[in-house]
GROMACS .gro file of C-alpha atoms in nm:
model
  380
    1MET     CA    1   2.600  25.182  -2.413
    2THR     CA    2   2.692  24.831  -2.297
    3ASP     CA    3   2.757  24.690  -1.952
    4ARG     CA    4   3.079  24.528  -1.832
    5HIS     CA    5   2.979  24.203  -2.000
    6GLY     CA    6   2.941  24.373  -2.339
    7THR     CA    7   2.562  24.354  -2.350
    8ALA     CA    8   2.309  24.635  -2.357
    9PRO     CA    9   2.144  24.706  -2.020
   10PRO     CA   10   1.792  24.556  -2.013
   11ALA     CA   11   1.478  24.753  -1.950
   12ARG     CA   12   1.411  24.811  -1.584
   13ARG     CA   13   1.214  24.542  -1.409
   14LEU     CA   14   0.961  24.567  -1.131
   15SER     CA   15   1.091  24.404  -0.815
   16LEU     CA   16   0.928  24.338  -0.481
   17PRO     CA   17   1.019  24.640  -0.268
   18GLY     CA   18   1.110  24.610   0.096
   19LEU     CA   19   0.896  24.768   0.364
   20TRP     CA   20   1.127  25.069   0.387
   21LEU     CA   21   1.064  25.142   0.019
   22VAL     CA   22   0.688  25.138   0.072
   23CYS     CA   23   0.733  25.383   0.356
   24GLY     CA   24   0.967  25.585   0.138
   25LEU     CA   25   0.685  25.658  -0.104
   26LEU     CA   26   0.531  25.871   0.167
   27LEU     CA   27   0.843  26.084   0.209
   28PRO     CA   28   0.917  26.411   0.028
   29THR     CA   29   1.156  26.355  -0.261
   30ALA     CA   30   1.356  26.579  -0.487
   31SER     CA   31   1.295  26.641  -0.853
   32LEU     CA   32   1.458  26.361  -1.047
   33ALA     CA   33   1.561  26.574  -1.343
   34ASP     CA   34   1.935  26.565  -1.405
   35SER     CA   35   2.093  26.902  -1.337
   36HIS     CA   36   2.442  26.829  -1.476
   37ASP     CA   37   2.597  26.687  -1.792
   38CYS     CA   38   2.729  26.341  -1.704
   39ARG     CA   39   2.917  26.078  -1.904
   40HIS     CA   40   3.074  25.737  -1.851
   41VAL     CA   41   3.453  25.708  -1.878
   42GLN     CA   42   3.629  25.374  -1.915
   43VAL     CA   43   3.936  25.345  -1.690
   44THR     CA   44   4.209  25.093  -1.772
   45ASP     CA   45   4.509  24.956  -1.586
   46ALA     CA   46   4.832  25.103  -1.723
   47ASP     CA   47   5.019  24.771  -1.694
   48SER     CA   48   4.769  24.524  -1.840
   49GLY     CA   49   4.535  24.747  -2.039
   50ARG     CA   50   4.238  24.575  -1.875
   51PRO     CA   51   3.940  24.782  -1.754
   52LEU     CA   52   3.907  24.858  -1.384
   53ALA     CA   53   3.588  24.725  -1.227
   54GLY     CA   54   3.470  24.780  -0.871
   55ILE     CA   55   3.593  25.134  -0.798
   56GLU     CA   56   3.399  25.132  -0.472
   57ASP     CA   57   3.548  25.449  -0.325
   58LEU     CA   58   3.770  25.735  -0.438
   59VAL     CA   59   3.938  26.050  -0.302
   60TYR     CA   60   4.100  26.352  -0.465
   61HIS     CA   61   4.456  26.467  -0.382
   62PRO     CA   62   4.478  26.836  -0.486
   63PRO     CA   63   4.860  26.881  -0.479
   64SER     CA   64   4.910  26.617  -0.750
   65ASP     CA   65   4.568  26.669  -0.917
   66THR     CA   66   4.523  26.293  -0.877
   67LEU     CA   67   4.230  26.069  -0.796
   68ILE     CA   68   4.312  25.773  -0.572
   69LEU     CA   69   4.084  25.480  -0.655
   70SER     CA   70   3.988  25.193  -0.423
   71VAL     CA   71   3.956  24.901  -0.666
   72HIS     CA   72   3.825  24.552  -0.588
   73ASP     CA   73   3.675  24.347  -0.871
   74ARG     CA   74   3.447  24.143  -0.644
   75TRP     CA   75   3.291  23.936  -0.919
   76GLY     CA   76   3.630  23.843  -1.060
   77ASP     CA   77   3.757  23.772  -0.711
   78ALA     CA   78   3.460  23.545  -0.639
   79ASP     CA   79   3.526  23.357  -0.964
   80GLU     CA   80   3.897  23.327  -0.876
   81ASP     CA   81   3.977  23.506  -1.199
   82PRO     CA   82   4.355  23.551  -1.213
   83ASN     CA   83   4.301  23.872  -1.410
   84ALA     CA   84   4.081  24.032  -1.141
   85LEU     CA   85   4.232  24.368  -1.051
   86MET     CA   86   4.244  24.508  -0.699
   87GLY     CA   87   4.449  24.758  -0.505
   88LEU     CA   88   4.489  25.135  -0.497
   89PHE     CA   89   4.527  25.311  -0.831
   90GLY     CA   90   4.623  25.668  -0.913
   91LEU     CA   91   4.444  25.850  -1.196
   92ALA     CA   92   4.533  26.198  -1.320
   93LEU     CA   93   4.221  26.416  -1.318
   94GLU     CA   94   4.328  26.570  -1.648
   95SER     CA   95   4.326  26.225  -1.809
   96LEU     CA   96   3.979  26.150  -1.673
   97VAL     CA   97   3.810  26.465  -1.802
   98ALA     CA   98   3.986  26.472  -2.140
   99GLY     CA   99   3.694  26.295  -2.305
  100GLY     CA  100   3.826  25.950  -2.388
  101PRO     CA  101   3.937  25.636  -2.202
  102ALA     CA  102   4.159  25.711  -1.902
  103THR     CA  103   4.459  25.517  -1.774
  104ALA     CA  104   4.532  25.454  -1.405
  105ARG     CA  105   4.849  25.321  -1.246
  106ARG     CA  106   4.874  25.089  -0.947
  107ILE     CA  107   5.017  25.276  -0.646
  108ALA     CA  108   4.953  25.019  -0.369
  109GLY     CA  109   4.868  24.652  -0.357
  110PRO     CA  110   5.082  24.360  -0.471
  111ALA     CA  111   5.017  24.171  -0.790
  112ASP     CA  112   4.912  23.862  -0.591
  113ARG     CA  113   4.576  24.031  -0.521
  114SER     CA  114   4.607  24.011  -0.141
  115MET     CA  115   4.489  24.373  -0.103
  116ARG     CA  116   4.113  24.425  -0.124
  117PRO     CA  117   4.057  24.796  -0.046
  118HIS     CA  118   3.717  24.931   0.051
  119GLY     CA  119   3.634  25.266   0.216
  120MET     CA  120   3.911  25.521   0.261
  121SER     CA  121   3.975  25.875   0.381
  122LEU     CA  122   4.232  26.139   0.282
  123ALA     CA  123   4.330  26.406   0.535
  124GLU     CA  124   4.568  26.701   0.535
  125ARG     CA  125   4.727  26.652   0.876
  126GLU     CA  126   4.909  26.985   0.855
  127ALA     CA  127   5.004  27.221   0.577
  128GLY     CA  128   5.133  27.009   0.289
  129VAL     CA  129   5.127  26.682   0.486
  130TRP     CA  130   4.865  26.440   0.352
  131ARG     CA  131   4.768  26.105   0.498
  132LEU     CA  132   4.549  25.831   0.348
  133LEU     CA  133   4.375  25.565   0.555
  134VAL     CA  134   4.226  25.258   0.384
  135ILE     CA  135   4.014  24.960   0.489
  136ASP     CA  136   4.180  24.650   0.344
  137HIS     CA  137   3.980  24.325   0.345
  138ARG     CA  138   4.290  24.122   0.269
  139PHE     CA  139   4.115  23.795   0.367
  140TYR     CA  140   3.773  23.863   0.220
  141ARG     CA  141   3.487  23.800   0.467
  142GLU     CA  142   3.719  23.621   0.709
  143GLU     CA  143   3.765  23.750   1.063
  144GLN     CA  144   4.113  23.601   1.074
  145ARG     CA  145   4.340  23.351   0.905
  146ASP     CA  146   4.631  23.174   1.072
  147GLY     CA  147   4.599  23.413   1.365
  148GLN     CA  148   4.616  23.723   1.144
  149PRO     CA  149   4.320  23.967   1.125
  150GLY     CA  150   4.129  23.937   0.800
  151THR     CA  151   4.071  24.314   0.780
  152ILE     CA  152   4.324  24.585   0.855
  153LEU     CA  153   4.341  24.963   0.843
  154GLN     CA  154   4.647  25.083   0.652
  155GLU     CA  155   4.781  25.437   0.679
  156TYR     CA  156   4.990  25.591   0.400
  157ASP     CA  157   5.187  25.909   0.353
  158VAL     CA  158   5.084  26.073   0.024
  159THR     CA  159   5.372  26.250  -0.148
  160GLY     CA  160   5.343  26.563  -0.360
  161ASP     CA  161   5.319  26.359  -0.680
  162GLY     CA  162   5.047  26.128  -0.543
  163ALA     CA  163   5.269  25.832  -0.455
  164LEU     CA  164   5.202  25.630  -0.137
  165ALA     CA  165   5.439  25.523   0.141
  166PRO     CA  166   5.298  25.283   0.409
  167LEU     CA  167   5.298  25.402   0.771
  168ARG     CA  168   5.091  25.263   1.060
  169GLN     CA  169   4.863  24.960   1.050
  170PHE     CA  170   4.581  24.835   1.273
  171GLY     CA  171   4.418  24.492   1.254
  172HIS     CA  172   4.129  24.345   1.453
  173ALA     CA  173   3.895  24.050   1.401
  174GLY     CA  174   3.602  24.281   1.477
  175LEU     CA  175   3.688  24.498   1.174
  176CYS     CA  176   3.575  24.232   0.927
  177PRO     CA  177   3.242  24.404   0.839
  178ALA     CA  178   3.412  24.747   0.807
  179ASN     CA  179   3.259  24.960   0.532
  180ASP     CA  180   3.376  25.322   0.554
  181LEU     CA  181   3.582  25.551   0.775
  182ASP     CA  182   3.684  25.911   0.832
  183TRP     CA  183   3.949  26.094   1.032
  184ASP     CA  184   4.146  26.417   1.057
  185GLY     CA  185   4.488  26.257   1.003
  186GLY     CA  186   4.558  26.203   1.374
  187ASP     CA  187   4.548  25.896   1.595
  188ARG     CA  188   4.171  25.847   1.621
  189LEU     CA  189   3.915  25.765   1.354
  190ILE     CA  190   3.556  25.648   1.321
  191VAL     CA  191   3.458  25.337   1.124
  192THR     CA  192   3.122  25.193   1.013
  193LEU     CA  193   3.062  24.819   1.053
  194ASP     CA  194   2.757  24.761   0.835
  195ARG     CA  195   2.658  24.425   0.987
  196ALA     CA  196   2.737  24.195   1.280
  197ASN     CA  197   2.838  23.883   1.088
  198CYS     CA  198   3.142  23.876   0.864
  199GLY     CA  199   3.064  23.600   0.615
  200GLY     CA  200   2.897  23.268   0.552
  201PHE     CA  201   2.543  23.159   0.636
  202TRP     CA  202   2.496  23.393   0.931
  203ARG     CA  203   2.589  23.694   0.720
  204PHE     CA  204   2.337  23.585   0.456
  205LEU     CA  205   2.066  23.532   0.717
  206GLU     CA  206   2.130  23.871   0.882
  207LEU     CA  207   2.107  24.055   0.550
  208ALA     CA  208   1.806  23.853   0.427
  209ARG     CA  209   1.613  23.931   0.746
  210GLY     CA  210   1.708  24.298   0.736
  211GLN     CA  211   1.838  24.294   1.092
  212GLN     CA  212   1.968  24.623   1.231
  213ARG     CA  213   2.294  24.507   1.383
  214GLY     CA  214   2.544  24.756   1.240
  215ARG     CA  215   2.779  24.966   1.452
  216VAL     CA  216   3.007  25.266   1.449
  217VAL     CA  217   3.337  25.220   1.632
  218LEU     CA  218   3.623  25.444   1.740
  219VAL     CA  219   3.972  25.320   1.654
  220ASP     CA  220   4.286  25.456   1.816
  221LEU     CA  221   4.588  25.386   1.594
  222GLU     CA  222   4.837  25.478   1.867
  223ALA     CA  223   4.677  25.274   2.146
  224GLN     CA  224   4.569  24.999   1.901
  225THR     CA  225   4.215  24.985   2.047
  226LEU     CA  226   3.860  24.959   1.913
  227THR     CA  227   3.560  25.101   2.106
  228ASP     CA  228   3.186  25.088   2.028
  229LEU     CA  229   3.019  25.427   1.973
  230LEU     CA  230   2.680  25.343   1.815
  231THR     CA  231   2.499  25.008   1.792
  232ASP     CA  232   2.181  24.857   1.642
  233LEU     CA  233   2.209  25.058   1.319
  234ALA     CA  234   2.029  24.986   0.992
  235PHE     CA  235   2.330  24.897   0.773
  236PRO     CA  236   2.554  25.199   0.851
  237ASN     CA  237   2.749  25.284   0.540
  238GLY     CA  238   2.908  25.622   0.464
  239ILE     CA  239   3.054  25.835   0.741
  240ALA     CA  240   3.211  26.182   0.735
  241LEU     CA  241   3.340  26.422   0.999
  242ASP     CA  242   3.176  26.764   0.970
  243PRO     CA  243   3.454  27.010   0.879
  244ALA     CA  244   3.237  27.301   0.996
  245SER     CA  245   3.159  27.163   1.344
  246GLU     CA  246   3.426  27.000   1.559
  247GLY     CA  247   3.309  26.681   1.726
  248GLN     CA  248   3.022  26.618   1.483
  249PHE     CA  249   2.988  26.365   1.204
  250PHE     CA  250   2.737  26.250   0.943
  251LEU     CA  251   2.627  25.889   0.900
  252THR     CA  252   2.418  25.714   0.634
  253GLU     CA  253   2.206  25.407   0.707
  254SER     CA  254   2.121  25.225   0.386
  255ARG     CA  255   1.829  25.016   0.508
  256ALA     CA  256   1.665  25.316   0.677
  257ALA     CA  257   1.722  25.552   0.378
  258ARG     CA  258   1.839  25.826   0.611
  259LEU     CA  259   2.127  26.057   0.690
  260SER     CA  260   2.193  26.165   1.048
  261ARG     CA  261   2.425  26.411   1.221
  262PHE     CA  262   2.580  26.306   1.553
  263SER     CA  263   2.790  26.484   1.812
  264LEU     CA  264   3.084  26.308   1.971
  265ASP     CA  265   3.381  26.407   2.184
  266LEU     CA  266   3.667  26.238   2.000
  267ASP     CA  267   3.909  26.352   2.270
  268ALA     CA  268   3.722  26.171   2.548
  269GLU     CA  269   3.883  25.875   2.721
  270PRO     CA  270   3.719  25.551   2.595
  271SER     CA  271   3.782  25.372   2.926
  272LYS     CA  272   3.546  25.624   3.092
  273GLY     CA  273   3.270  25.558   2.838
  274MET     CA  274   3.190  25.722   2.505
  275SER     CA  275   2.858  25.887   2.435
  276SER     CA  276   2.703  26.040   2.125
  277GLU     CA  277   2.389  26.239   2.053
  278THR     CA  278   2.171  26.247   1.742
  279LEU     CA  279   2.133  26.609   1.636
  280GLN     CA  280   1.944  26.588   1.306
  281THR     CA  281   1.805  26.330   1.065
  282VAL     CA  282   1.692  26.369   0.704
  283GLU     CA  283   1.517  26.103   0.498
  284LEU     CA  284   1.656  26.047   0.148
  285PRO     CA  285   1.507  25.941  -0.189
  286GLY     CA  286   1.695  25.612  -0.190
  287ALA     CA  287   1.930  25.396   0.012
  288PRO     CA  288   2.244  25.602   0.080
  289ASP     CA  289   2.592  25.461   0.033
  290ASN     CA  290   2.908  25.670   0.071
  291LEU     CA  291   2.909  26.048   0.118
  292ALA     CA  292   3.158  26.331   0.083
  293PHE     CA  293   3.174  26.710   0.110
  294ASP     CA  294   3.201  26.932  -0.195
  295ALA     CA  295   3.404  27.252  -0.220
  296ASP     CA  296   3.116  27.453  -0.070
  297GLY     CA  297   3.080  27.227   0.232
  298MET     CA  298   2.764  27.059   0.100
  299LEU     CA  299   2.717  26.683   0.119
  300LEU     CA  300   2.730  26.463  -0.191
  301VAL     CA  301   2.558  26.125  -0.154
  302ALA     CA  302   2.538  25.818  -0.380
  303LEU     CA  303   2.196  25.652  -0.353
  304HIS     CA  304   2.045  25.319  -0.456
  305PRO     CA  305   1.683  25.399  -0.554
  306ASP     CA  306   1.582  25.033  -0.502
  307VAL     CA  307   1.801  24.848  -0.254
  308THR     CA  308   1.640  24.511  -0.335
  309ASP     CA  309   1.720  24.559  -0.701
  310PHE     CA  310   2.078  24.654  -0.617
  311GLY     CA  311   2.118  24.346  -0.399
  312LEU     CA  312   1.998  24.111  -0.673
  313TYR     CA  313   2.225  24.285  -0.925
  314SER     CA  314   2.523  24.252  -0.691
  315MET     CA  315   2.455  23.877  -0.658
  316ARG     CA  316   2.433  23.843  -1.039
  317VAL     CA  317   2.078  23.707  -1.030
  318TRP     CA  318   1.955  23.633  -1.382
  319GLY     CA  319   1.761  23.926  -1.528
  320TYR     CA  320   1.935  24.187  -1.310
  321GLU     CA  321   2.228  24.287  -1.529
  322SER     CA  322   2.215  24.651  -1.418
  323SER     CA  323   2.100  24.861  -1.124
  324ALA     CA  324   1.978  25.218  -1.089
  325THR     CA  325   2.198  25.503  -0.972
  326ARG     CA  326   2.100  25.833  -0.812
  327ILE     CA  327   2.351  26.099  -0.706
  328VAL     CA  328   2.237  26.397  -0.499
  329ARG     CA  329   2.371  26.709  -0.329
  330LEU     CA  330   2.227  26.820   0.005
  331SER     CA  331   2.219  27.183   0.108
  332GLY     CA  332   2.165  27.094   0.475
  333THR     CA  333   2.052  26.819   0.708
  334ALA     CA  334   1.739  26.962   0.862
  335PRO     CA  335   1.410  26.802   0.750
  336GLU     CA  336   1.359  27.088   0.503
  337ALA     CA  337   1.702  27.038   0.343
  338GLU     CA  338   1.711  27.090  -0.031
  339VAL     CA  339   1.804  26.783  -0.232
  340GLU     CA  340   1.954  26.856  -0.574
  341THR     CA  341   1.965  26.562  -0.814
  342ILE     CA  342   2.298  26.558  -0.996
  343LEU     CA  343   2.230  26.233  -1.181
  344ASP     CA  344   1.924  26.008  -1.198
  345ASP     CA  345   2.006  25.695  -1.398
  346PRO     CA  346   1.714  25.451  -1.352
  347ASP     CA  347   1.848  25.199  -1.605
  348GLY     CA  348   2.210  25.206  -1.491
  349ALA     CA  349   2.303  25.317  -1.844
  350LEU     CA  350   2.596  25.532  -1.729
  351VAL     CA  351   2.684  25.340  -1.414
  352SER     CA  352   2.513  25.058  -1.227
  353GLY     CA  353   2.477  25.103  -0.854
  354ALA     CA  354   2.711  25.395  -0.787
  355THR     CA  355   2.853  25.373  -0.434
  356SER     CA  356   3.067  25.689  -0.406
  357VAL     CA  357   3.074  26.043  -0.538
  358ILE     CA  358   3.322  26.325  -0.478
  359GLN     CA  359   3.406  26.666  -0.621
  360ALA     CA  360   3.739  26.691  -0.801
  361GLY     CA  361   3.814  27.033  -0.945
  362ASP     CA  362   3.518  27.141  -1.158
  363HIS     CA  363   3.367  26.794  -1.177
  364TYR     CA  364   3.172  26.541  -0.978
  365VAL     CA  365   3.318  26.189  -1.010
  366ALA     CA  366   3.133  25.870  -0.912
  367GLY     CA  367   3.240  25.507  -0.889
  368ALA     CA  368   3.060  25.177  -0.830
  369ALA     CA  369   3.136  24.860  -0.633
  370PHE     CA  370   3.061  24.626  -0.924
  371ASP     CA  371   3.047  24.816  -1.254
  372GLU     CA  372   3.340  24.927  -1.467
  373GLY     CA  373   3.484  25.275  -1.497
  374LEU     CA  374   3.371  25.609  -1.356
  375VAL     CA  375   3.103  25.868  -1.422
  376VAL     CA  376   3.207  26.232  -1.464
  377CYS     CA  377   2.956  26.517  -1.427
  378ASP     CA  378   3.036  26.880  -1.505
  379LEU     CA  379   2.956  27.140  -1.239
  380GLN     CA  380   2.702  27.393  -1.357
   0.00000   0.00000   0.00000
């Protein structure tokens, strides 16, 4: 197995763990034995034949049996590589699980690379009516350019064959650090802002010092407003509305290695003040990234076993050509919740630093913000 540069992944290295990792050694952890058969699948662009790198997030559209991929080749973008691919791509599930390389087609995002999608959410607004909402960092790590917001939320109608038609849009300078979002297809949604600073030196300093300055905000697409819900969070990352409990949502905090459930009245009037309550918290065997619900209503979470290692890998520091991946399934959120390990990949042999995992049909599918392709695991 080789990495995206065509070289074999090196042996794992010892790195200096952060304080949260030292504390994490004292926490109960799950068995790290893989419980599913997993494999790496190369995914290529139908137009150019080039491999897709940086599939940071993904959703599954059942009517068309299609995966919608959020693709941003960050390394290529940083190098101003004209071949860097980014945008939304559609991939037939049948093609992915067939056993060989899979081909995806671009379904949103112009060829000039101005679309840099990140977290996204797919909702069935009513029977047969599907809506997709995507975070688009069109001006990467810029709050605004020429008076235009650097980050926007773009809503799409998803047709029966998986095609996209743009609908509403919301832009705000404060959305620049947006990471993930969730909604029910209506006017209001919740968004994680993983840090306070968008880019440059102050962003670097905030992350290097491990400051807890992340937020969760409420966005109203109809009123075009943004309201703070939670503040002072430890790099809030994945967020998901609880389909079994109206007014409740789950949130991961990467630096705190925890998952929490909150209650919130999404119908409340923001001008009268919004309040939320922490209901439960569970500590996880790694730094959580995005999360999603499986067909049984259980949470799937992509974890970074060593967040320092992942950070050095993401910055392409010499000697860190790969990063570990851990994918788990939670049977609940109480402290005694069972944690099933779907994939434990300490060398990043199948995928380096997976950031998202979902269930699609009879398979778990995971993508990564920097590595190429996808990982497919068969349900037992």
